[in-house]
């Protein structure tokens, strides 16, 4: 039986995540330095954005449990993989990237939600809500598929466009070996 309190929490967190991603998209378009099309493409090259969308999909799936369209996001292996991804988002941002720029106003709100609040909430939600008994740790290489594909796509796009989403992935400035080490 599905607990109404759990559904309400999932609904709130789903809405919070989608609001945050959409807020960040609006802010990046308002402050764009390229065409709208290029700006939107760049938006979707951030691991932070892609991972927060995955978190939003997990909360949405948890909220809409009876619907089968989001079943993939209710699987324990999917949930733990996303917990790892969002941990990486929070850790990397708060230890490396936070000090590169000072956000203000709505940028600060979006920044804190994307890199601190949502990662902490998701990890706690995952820890207390989802079953760890069903996790198949032999699937760890499957968990690495998304970040590996991400790095490949970002490197190819960066090679042709000269635009890398993060300074530690900028091959032209750091060289391939350093970027691979950073990845």
Coordinates of N, CA and C in Angstrom, one line a residue:
X1 N 0.8 -1.2 0.0 CA 0.0 0.0 0.0 C 0.9 1.3 0.0
X2 N 0.5 2.2 -0.8 CA 1.3 3.4 -0.9 C 0.9 4.4 0.1
X3 N 1.8 5.0 0.8 CA 1.6 6.0 1.9 C 1.4 7.3 1.3
X4 N 0.3 8.0 1.7 CA 0.0 9.3 1.1 C 1.0 10.4 1.5
X5 N 1.6 10.3 2.7 CA 2.6 11.2 3.1 C 3.8 11.1 2.2
X6 N 4.2 9.8 1.9 CA 5.3 9.6 1.0 C 5.1 10.1 -0.4
X7 N 3.8 10.0 -0.9 CA 3.4 10.5 -2.2 C 3.5 12.0 -2.2
X8 N 3.0 12.7 -1.1 CA 3.1 14.1 -1.0 C 4.5 14.6 -1.0
X9 N 5.4 13.9 -0.2 CA 6.8 14.3 -0.2 C 7.4 14.2 -1.6
X10 N 7.2 13.1 -2.2 CA 7.7 12.8 -3.6 C 7.2 13.9 -4.6
X11 N 5.9 14.2 -4.4 CA 5.3 15.3 -5.3 C 6.0 16.6 -5.1
X12 N 6.2 17.0 -3.8 CA 6.9 18.2 -3.5 C 8.3 18.2 -4.1
X13 N 9.0 17.1 -3.9 CA 10.4 17.1 -4.3 C 10.5 17.0 -5.8
X14 N 9.6 16.4 -6.5 CA 9.5 16.3 -7.9 C 9.3 17.8 -8.5
X15 N 8.4 18.5 -7.9 CA 8.1 19.8 -8.3 C 9.3 20.7 -8.0
X16 N 9.9 20.6 -6.9 CA 11.1 21.4 -6.6 C 12.2 21.1 -7.6
X17 N 12.5 19.9 -7.9 CA 13.5 19.6 -8.9 C 13.2 20.2 -10.3
X18 N 12.0 19.9 -10.7 CA 11.7 20.5 -12.1 C 11.7 22.0 -12.1
X19 N 11.2 22.6 -11.0 CA 11.3 24.1 -10.9 C 12.7 24.6 -11.0
X20 N 13.6 23.9 -10.3 CA 15.0 24.3 -10.2 C 15.7 24.2 -11.6
X21 N 15.4 23.1 -12.3 CA 16.0 22.9 -13.6 C 15.5 23.9 -14.6
X22 N 14.2 24.2 -14.5 CA 13.6 25.2 -15.4 C 14.1 26.6 -15.1
X23 N 14.2 26.9 -13.8 CA 14.7 28.2 -13.3 C 16.1 28.3 -13.9
X24 N 17.0 27.3 -13.8 CA 18.3 27.4 -14.3 C 18.3 27.6 -15.8
X25 N 17.5 27.0 -16.5 CA 17.3 27.1 -18.0 C 17.0 28.6 -18.3
X26 N 16.0 29.1 -17.6 CA 15.6 30.5 -17.9 C 16.7 31.5 -17.6
X27 N 17.4 31.2 -16.5 CA 18.5 32.1 -16.1 C 19.7 32.1 -17.1
X28 N 20.0 30.9 -17.6 CA 21.1 30.7 -18.6 C 20.7 31.4 -19.9
X29 N 19.4 31.3 -20.3 CA 18.9 32.0 -21.5 C 19.0 33.5 -21.4
X30 N 18.5 34.0 -20.2 CA 18.5 35.4 -20.0 C 20.0 36.0 -20.0
X31 N 20.9 35.2 -19.5 CA 22.3 35.7 -19.4 C 23.2 35.1 -20.5
X32 N 22.6 34.7 -21.6 CA 23.3 34.0 -22.6 C 24.4 34.8 -23.3
X33 N 25.4 34.1 -23.8 CA 26.5 34.7 -24.5 C 26.6 34.2 -25.9
X34 N 25.6 33.4 -26.3 CA 25.5 32.8 -27.6 C 24.0 32.8 -28.0
X35 N 23.7 32.2 -29.2 CA 22.3 32.1 -29.6 C 21.5 31.3 -28.6
X36 N 20.2 31.4 -28.7 CA 19.3 30.7 -27.8 C 19.6 29.2 -28.1
X37 N 19.6 28.8 -29.3 CA 19.8 27.3 -29.7 C 21.1 26.8 -29.0
X38 N 22.2 27.5 -29.2 CA 23.5 27.1 -28.7 C 23.5 27.1 -27.2
X39 N 22.8 28.1 -26.6 CA 22.7 28.2 -25.1 C 22.0 27.0 -24.6
X40 N 20.9 26.6 -25.2 CA 20.2 25.4 -24.8 C 21.0 24.2 -24.9
X41 N 21.7 24.0 -26.0 CA 22.6 22.9 -26.1 C 23.7 22.9 -25.0
X42 N 24.3 24.0 -24.7 CA 25.3 24.1 -23.7 C 24.6 23.8 -22.3
X43 N 23.4 24.2 -22.1 CA 22.7 23.9 -20.8 C 22.7 22.4 -20.6
X44 N 22.4 21.6 -21.7 CA 22.3 20.2 -21.5 C 23.6 19.5 -21.6
X45 N 24.7 20.2 -21.6 CA 26.1 19.6 -21.5 C 26.6 19.6 -20.1
X46 N 25.8 20.2 -19.2 CA 26.3 20.2 -17.8 C 25.8 18.9 -17.1
X47 N 26.7 18.2 -16.5 CA 26.4 16.9 -15.8 C 25.5 17.3 -14.6
X48 N 25.6 18.4 -14.0 CA 24.7 18.9 -13.0 C 23.2 18.9 -13.5
X49 N 23.0 19.4 -14.6 CA 21.6 19.5 -15.2 C 21.1 18.2 -15.5
X50 N 21.9 17.4 -16.2 CA 21.4 16.0 -16.6 C 21.1 15.2 -15.3
X51 N 22.0 15.3 -14.3 CA 21.8 14.5 -13.1 C 20.6 15.0 -12.3
X52 N 20.4 16.3 -12.2 CA 19.2 16.8 -11.5 C 17.9 16.4 -12.3
X53 N 18.0 16.3 -13.6 CA 16.8 15.8 -14.3 C 16.5 14.4 -14.0
X54 N 17.6 13.6 -13.8 CA 17.4 12.2 -13.4 C 16.8 12.1 -12.0
X55 N 17.3 12.9 -11.1 CA 16.7 13.0 -9.8 C 15.2 13.4 -9.8
X56 N 14.9 14.4 -10.7 CA 13.5 14.8 -10.8 C 12.7 13.6 -11.3
X57 N 13.2 12.8 -12.2 CA 12.5 11.7 -12.8 C 12.3 10.6 -11.7
X58 N 13.2 10.4 -10.8 CA 13.0 9.5 -9.7 C 11.9 9.9 -8.8
X59 N 12.0 11.2 -8.4 CA 10.9 11.7 -7.5 C 9.5 11.7 -8.2
X60 N 9.5 12.0 -9.5 CA 8.3 11.9 -10.3 C 7.8 10.5 -10.4
X61 N 8.6 9.5 -10.6 CA 8.3 8.1 -10.6 C 7.7 7.7 -9.3
X62 N 8.4 8.1 -8.2 CA 7.9 7.8 -6.9 C 6.6 8.4 -6.6
X63 N 6.3 9.5 -7.1 CA 5.1 10.2 -6.9 C 4.0 9.6 -7.7
X64 N 4.2 9.2 -8.9 CA 3.2 8.6 -9.8 C 3.3 7.1 -9.9
X65 N 3.6 6.4 -8.8 CA 3.9 5.0 -8.7 C 2.9 4.1 -9.5
X66 N 1.6 4.3 -9.5 CA 0.8 3.4 -10.2 C 1.0 3.5 -11.7
X67 N 1.6 4.5 -12.2 CA 1.8 4.6 -13.7 C 3.1 3.9 -14.1
X68 N 3.0 3.1 -15.1 CA 4.2 2.3 -15.5 C 5.2 3.0 -16.3
X69 N 4.9 4.2 -16.8 CA 5.8 4.9 -17.7 C 7.2 5.3 -17.1
X70 N 7.2 5.3 -15.8 CA 8.5 5.7 -15.1 C 9.1 4.5 -14.3
X71 N 8.7 3.3 -14.6 CA 9.2 2.1 -13.8 C 10.7 2.0 -13.7
X72 N 11.4 2.4 -14.8 CA 12.9 2.3 -14.8 C 13.4 3.1 -13.6
X73 N 12.8 4.2 -13.3 CA 13.3 5.1 -12.2 C 12.9 4.6 -10.8
X74 N 12.1 3.5 -10.7 CA 11.8 3.0 -9.4 C 12.6 1.7 -9.1
X75 N 13.5 1.4 -10.0 CA 14.4 0.2 -9.8 C 15.6 0.6 -8.9
X76 N 15.9 -0.3 -7.9 CA 16.9 0.0 -6.9 C 18.3 0.3 -7.6
X77 N 18.7 -0.4 -8.6 CA 19.9 -0.1 -9.3 C 20.0 1.3 -10.0
X78 N 18.9 1.7 -10.5 CA 18.8 3.0 -11.1 C 18.9 4.1 -10.0
X79 N 18.2 3.8 -8.9 CA 18.2 4.8 -7.8 C 19.6 5.0 -7.2
X80 N 20.3 3.9 -7.0 CA 21.6 4.0 -6.4 C 22.6 4.6 -7.4
X81 N 22.5 4.3 -8.6 CA 23.4 4.9 -9.6 C 23.2 6.5 -9.6
X82 N 21.9 6.9 -9.6 CA 21.6 8.3 -9.5 C 22.1 8.9 -8.2
X83 N 22.0 8.2 -7.1 CA 22.6 8.7 -5.9 C 24.1 8.9 -6.0
X84 N 24.8 8.1 -6.7 CA 26.2 8.3 -6.9 C 26.4 9.5 -7.8
X85 N 25.7 9.6 -8.8 CA 25.8 10.8 -9.7 C 25.6 12.1 -9.0
X86 N 24.5 12.2 -8.2 CA 24.2 13.4 -7.6 C 25.2 13.7 -6.4
X87 N 25.7 12.7 -5.8 CA 26.8 12.9 -4.8 C 28.0 13.5 -5.5
X88 N 28.3 13.0 -6.7 CA 29.5 13.6 -7.4 C 29.2 15.0 -7.8
X89 N 28.0 15.4 -8.2 CA 27.6 16.7 -8.5 C 27.8 17.6 -7.3
X90 N 27.3 17.2 -6.2 CA 27.5 18.1 -5.0 C 28.9 18.2 -4.5
X91 N 29.6 17.0 -4.5 CA 31.0 17.0 -4.0 C 31.9 17.9 -4.9
X92 N 31.8 17.7 -6.2 CA 32.7 18.4 -7.2 C 32.4 19.9 -7.1
X93 N 31.2 20.2 -7.1 CA 30.8 21.7 -7.1 C 31.3 22.3 -5.8
X94 N 31.0 21.7 -4.7 CA 31.3 22.3 -3.4 C 32.8 22.2 -3.0
X95 N 33.6 21.4 -3.6 CA 35.0 21.3 -3.3 C 35.9 22.0 -4.4
X96 N 35.4 22.1 -5.6 CA 36.2 22.6 -6.7 C 35.6 23.9 -7.3
X97 N 34.3 23.8 -7.7 CA 33.8 24.8 -8.5 C 33.1 26.0 -7.8
X98 N 32.7 25.8 -6.6 CA 31.9 26.8 -5.8 C 32.7 28.2 -5.8
X99 N 34.0 28.1 -5.7 CA 34.8 29.3 -5.5 C 35.2 30.0 -6.8
X100 N 34.8 29.5 -7.9 CA 35.2 30.1 -9.2 C 34.3 31.4 -9.5
X101 N 33.1 31.4 -9.1 CA 32.3 32.6 -9.3 C 31.3 32.8 -8.1
X102 N 30.9 34.0 -7.9 CA 30.0 34.3 -6.9 C 28.6 34.6 -7.4
X103 N 27.7 33.7 -7.2 CA 26.3 33.9 -7.7 C 25.5 34.8 -6.8
X104 N 24.5 35.5 -7.4 CA 23.7 36.4 -6.6 C 22.2 36.2 -7.1
X105 N 21.3 36.6 -6.2 CA 19.9 36.6 -6.6 C 19.4 35.2 -7.0
X106 N 18.6 35.2 -8.0 CA 18.0 33.9 -8.5 C 19.1 32.9 -8.9
X107 N 20.2 33.4 -9.4 CA 21.3 32.5 -9.8 C 21.8 31.8 -8.5
X108 N 21.9 32.5 -7.4 CA 22.3 31.9 -6.1 C 21.3 30.8 -5.7
X109 N 20.0 31.1 -5.8 CA 19.0 30.2 -5.5 C 19.1 28.9 -6.3
X110 N 19.2 29.1 -7.6 CA 19.3 27.9 -8.5 C 20.6 27.1 -8.2
X111 N 21.7 27.8 -8.0 CA 23.0 27.2 -7.7 C 22.9 26.3 -6.4
X112 N 22.4 26.9 -5.3 CA 22.3 26.2 -4.1 C 21.4 25.0 -4.2
X113 N 20.2 25.2 -4.9 CA 19.3 24.0 -5.1 C 19.9 22.9 -5.9
X114 N 20.6 23.3 -7.0 CA 21.2 22.2 -7.9 C 22.3 21.5 -7.3
X115 N 23.2 22.2 -6.5 CA 24.5 21.7 -6.1 C 24.5 21.3 -4.6
X116 N 23.6 21.7 -3.8 CA 23.6 21.4 -2.4 C 22.3 20.8 -1.9
X117 N 21.3 21.5 -2.0 CA 20.0 21.1 -1.4 C 19.5 19.8 -2.1
X118 N 19.3 19.8 -3.4 CA 18.8 18.6 -4.0 C 19.7 17.4 -3.8
X119 N 21.1 17.5 -4.0 CA 21.9 16.4 -3.7 C 21.7 15.8 -2.3
X120 N 21.7 16.7 -1.3 CA 21.5 16.2 0.1 C 20.2 15.5 0.3
X121 N 19.1 16.2 -0.2 CA 17.8 15.6 -0.1 C 17.7 14.3 -0.8
X122 N 18.2 14.2 -2.0 CA 18.1 12.9 -2.7 C 18.8 11.8 -2.0
X123 N 20.0 12.1 -1.6 CA 20.8 11.0 -0.9 C 20.1 10.6 0.4
X124 N 19.6 11.5 1.1 CA 18.8 11.1 2.3 C 17.5 10.4 2.0
X125 N 16.8 10.9 1.0 CA 15.6 10.2 0.5 C 15.9 8.8 0.1
X126 N 16.9 8.7 -0.7 CA 17.3 7.3 -1.2 C 17.7 6.4 0.0
X127 N 18.5 6.9 0.9 CA 18.9 6.1 2.0 C 17.8 5.6 2.9
X128 N 16.8 6.5 3.2 CA 15.7 6.1 4.1 C 14.5 5.5 3.4
X129 N 14.4 5.7 2.1 CA 13.1 5.3 1.4 C 13.3 4.0 0.6
X130 N 14.4 3.9 -0.1 CA 14.6 2.9 -1.1 C 15.3 1.7 -0.5
X131 N 14.9 0.5 -1.1 CA 15.5 -0.8 -0.6 C 17.0 -0.9 -1.1
X132 N 17.8 -1.2 -0.1 CA 19.2 -1.5 -0.5 C 19.5 -3.0 -0.7
X133 N 18.5 -3.8 -0.3 CA 18.7 -5.3 -0.4 C 18.6 -5.7 -1.8
X134 N 17.9 -5.0 -2.6 CA 17.8 -5.4 -4.0 C 18.8 -4.8 -5.0
X135 N 19.8 -4.1 -4.4 CA 20.8 -3.5 -5.3 C 21.8 -4.7 -5.7
X136 N 22.0 -4.7 -7.0 CA 23.0 -5.7 -7.6 C 24.3 -4.9 -7.8
X137 N 25.2 -5.1 -6.9 CA 26.5 -4.4 -7.0 C 27.4 -4.9 -8.2
X138 N 27.0 -6.0 -8.7 CA 27.6 -6.5 -10.0 C 27.3 -5.6 -11.1
X139 N 26.3 -4.8 -11.0 CA 25.8 -3.9 -12.0 C 26.6 -2.6 -12.0
X140 N 27.7 -2.5 -11.2 CA 28.4 -1.2 -11.1 C 28.9 -0.7 -12.4
X141 N 29.3 -1.6 -13.3 CA 29.8 -1.2 -14.6 C 28.7 -0.6 -15.4
X142 N 27.5 -1.0 -15.2 CA 26.3 -0.5 -15.9 C 26.0 1.0 -15.4
X143 N 26.3 1.2 -14.1 CA 26.1 2.5 -13.5 C 27.1 3.5 -14.1
X144 N 28.3 3.0 -14.6 CA 29.3 3.9 -15.2 C 29.0 4.2 -16.6
X145 N 28.0 3.6 -17.2 CA 27.6 3.9 -18.6 C 27.3 5.3 -18.8
X146 N 26.4 5.9 -18.0 CA 25.9 7.3 -18.2 C 27.1 8.3 -18.1
X147 N 27.9 8.2 -17.0 CA 29.0 9.2 -16.9 C 30.1 9.0 -18.0
X148 N 30.3 7.7 -18.5 CA 31.2 7.5 -19.5 C 30.7 8.1 -20.8
X149 N 29.5 7.8 -21.2 CA 28.9 8.4 -22.4 C 28.9 9.9 -22.3
X150 N 28.6 10.4 -21.1 CA 28.6 11.9 -20.9 C 30.0 12.5 -21.3
X151 N 31.0 11.9 -20.7 CA 32.4 12.4 -21.0 C 32.7 12.3 -22.5
X152 N 32.4 11.2 -23.1 CA 32.7 11.0 -24.6 C 31.9 12.1 -25.4
X153 N 30.7 12.3 -25.1 CA 29.9 13.3 -25.9 C 30.4 14.7 -25.6
X154 N 30.7 15.0 -24.4 CA 31.2 16.4 -24.0 C 32.6 16.6 -24.7
X155 N 33.4 15.6 -24.7 CA 34.8 15.7 -25.3 C 34.6 15.9 -26.8
X156 N 33.8 15.2 -27.5 CA 33.6 15.3 -28.9 C 33.0 16.7 -29.2
X157 N 32.0 17.1 -28.5 CA 31.4 18.4 -28.7 C 32.4 19.5 -28.4
X158 N 33.1 19.4 -27.4 CA 34.1 20.4 -27.0 C 35.2 20.5 -28.1
X159 N 35.6 19.4 -28.6 CA 36.7 19.4 -29.7 C 36.2 20.2 -30.9
X160 N 35.0 20.0 -31.3 CA 34.5 20.7 -32.5 C 34.0 22.2 -32.2
X161 N 33.5 22.4 -31.0 CA 32.9 23.7 -30.7 C 33.9 24.6 -29.9
X162 N 34.8 24.0 -29.2 CA 35.7 24.8 -28.3 C 35.1 25.1 -27.0
X163 N 33.9 24.6 -26.7 CA 33.1 24.9 -25.5 C 33.1 23.6 -24.6
X164 N 33.6 23.7 -23.4 CA 33.6 22.6 -22.5 C 32.8 23.1 -21.3
X165 N 31.9 22.3 -20.7 CA 31.0 22.8 -19.6 C 31.8 23.1 -18.3
X166 N 32.9 22.4 -18.1 CA 33.6 22.6 -16.8 C 35.1 22.9 -17.2
X167 N 35.8 23.7 -16.4 CA 37.2 24.0 -16.6 C 38.1 22.8 -16.5
X168 N 37.7 21.8 -15.7 CA 38.6 20.6 -15.5 C 38.4 19.6 -16.7
X169 N 37.5 19.9 -17.6 CA 37.3 19.1 -18.8 C 37.9 19.8 -20.1
X170 N 38.4 20.9 -20.0 CA 38.8 21.7 -21.1 C 40.2 21.2 -21.7
X171 N 40.0 20.3 -22.7 CA 41.2 19.6 -23.3 C 42.2 20.6 -23.9
X172 N 41.7 21.6 -24.6 CA 42.6 22.6 -25.2 C 43.5 23.3 -24.2
X173 N 43.0 23.5 -23.0 CA 43.8 24.2 -21.9 C 44.6 23.2 -21.1
X174 N 44.1 22.0 -20.9 CA 44.8 21.1 -19.9 C 45.5 19.9 -20.6
X175 N 45.1 19.6 -21.8 CA 45.6 18.4 -22.5 C 44.7 17.2 -22.2
X176 N 44.8 16.2 -23.1 CA 44.0 15.0 -22.9 C 44.3 14.2 -21.7
X177 N 45.6 14.0 -21.4 CA 45.9 13.2 -20.2 C 45.4 13.8 -18.9
X178 N 45.5 15.1 -18.7 CA 45.0 15.7 -17.5 C 43.5 15.6 -17.4
X179 N 42.8 15.8 -18.6 CA 41.3 15.8 -18.6 C 40.9 14.3 -18.2
X180 N 41.6 13.3 -18.8 CA 41.2 12.0 -18.5 C 41.4 11.7 -17.0
X181 N 42.5 12.2 -16.5 CA 42.7 12.0 -15.0 C 41.6 12.7 -14.2
X182 N 41.2 13.9 -14.6 CA 40.2 14.6 -14.0 C 38.8 13.9 -14.0
X183 N 38.6 13.2 -15.1 CA 37.3 12.5 -15.3 C 37.2 11.3 -14.4

